[in-house]
């Protein structure tokens, strides 16, 4: 039996909108943190046919037929790329809830790439070639193959090593753990109907430059403001698409308000962002471990945080 695992990642500058919906070519560059606390595990055994099944664990994955198809179509693509002759039964699970804006496609598709590498260790592909193969399965998964801060742009996927913040503490306020109604792949299409989509790629590119410069000058507060503006920009696209859709639930705004109040009174706090889901992500510097405890035990007392 082969066992592999791969982490999720959380984007601060978002991949939203594609130049090519088949190849998953992004409309703009993105920047993320690879988060080893949120992981997909795969166990694979030789089988008569290619198949997927849930692996038992705390958060069983319930893939519908369409999602199983997408997973297996990508696996077939990888089998061709890696010249894998045998069929496998692939079992997987996550250590976090599935399909609710916690980047489960990123960890699961990158885990499949790692499985292909485990079956064919002499594949001869570079890390950035592997990342681009992963992007064909699910765009954001390409960033999960690389640790730390990762930039995905027209020139490929790479680690941004000069960002001075290492060992980020990533926490997610879980406000809903059922599967979202509009998948991210669908959202990438639907936002094209928003008038706010004009200029979206340029705004994201500008924020990427500004965010990296805020990081380099260790201006955490400026970084917080840029990240806030960025996820609000993405969610404004959703909410002004035609038809409009929203990932917020009745608790999302409350949590965002509480975090803003925390920032106002402490003039410090976590970077805050949201993916295509109702849950709220917080990224703390390593020297903010006690601020993190304070937020979990007081500001967000009663909320489920992973
Ligand atoms: C909001 O990578 O899930 O999480 O390429 O269609 O699989 P597909 O989309 P996906 O989109 C992720 C969108 C996002 C932002 C991000 O992770 O950058």
Coordinates of N, CA and C in Angstrom, one line a residue, residues 50 72-87 116 120 123 125 133:
X50 N -9.4 1.8 -11.9 CA -9.2 3.0 -11.1 C -10.4 3.3 -10.4
X72 N -11.1 11.3 -10.8 CA -10.5 10.1 -11.6 C -10.1 10.5 -12.9
X73 N -10.7 11.6 -13.5 CA -10.3 12.1 -14.8 C -8.9 12.6 -14.7
X74 N -8.7 13.4 -13.6 CA -7.3 14.0 -13.3 C -6.3 12.8 -13.0
X75 N -6.8 11.8 -12.3 CA -5.9 10.7 -12.0 C -5.5 10.0 -13.4
X76 N -6.4 9.9 -14.3 CA -6.1 9.3 -15.6 C -5.1 10.1 -16.3
X77 N -5.3 11.5 -16.3 CA -4.3 12.4 -16.9 C -2.9 12.2 -16.3
X78 N -2.8 12.0 -15.0 CA -1.5 11.8 -14.3 C -1.0 10.4 -14.7
X79 N -1.8 9.4 -14.8 CA -1.3 8.1 -15.2 C -0.6 8.2 -16.6
X80 N -1.3 8.9 -17.5 CA -0.7 9.1 -18.8 C 0.6 9.8 -18.7
X81 N 0.6 10.9 -18.0 CA 1.8 11.8 -17.8 C 3.0 11.0 -17.2
X82 N 2.7 10.2 -16.2 CA 3.7 9.4 -15.5 C 3.9 8.0 -16.0
X83 N 3.2 7.7 -17.1 CA 3.2 6.3 -17.7 C 3.0 5.2 -16.6
X84 N 1.9 5.4 -15.8 CA 1.6 4.4 -14.8 C 0.7 3.4 -15.4
X85 N 1.1 2.1 -15.4 CA 0.4 1.1 -16.1 C -0.7 0.5 -15.2
X86 N -0.4 0.3 -13.9 CA -1.4 -0.4 -13.0 C -2.5 0.5 -12.7
X87 N -3.6 -0.1 -12.3 CA -4.8 0.6 -11.8 C -4.7 0.6 -10.2
X116 N 1.3 9.9 -7.7 CA 1.9 9.6 -9.0 C 3.4 9.5 -8.9
X120 N 5.9 6.4 -9.4 CA 7.0 6.5 -10.4 C 8.1 7.4 -9.9
X123 N 10.4 9.9 -12.1 CA 9.7 10.6 -13.2 C 10.5 11.7 -13.8
X125 N 10.6 14.9 -13.3 CA 10.0 16.2 -13.4 C 10.4 17.1 -12.3
X133 N 1.4 20.6 -13.5 CA 0.5 19.5 -13.7 C -0.7 19.5 -12.7

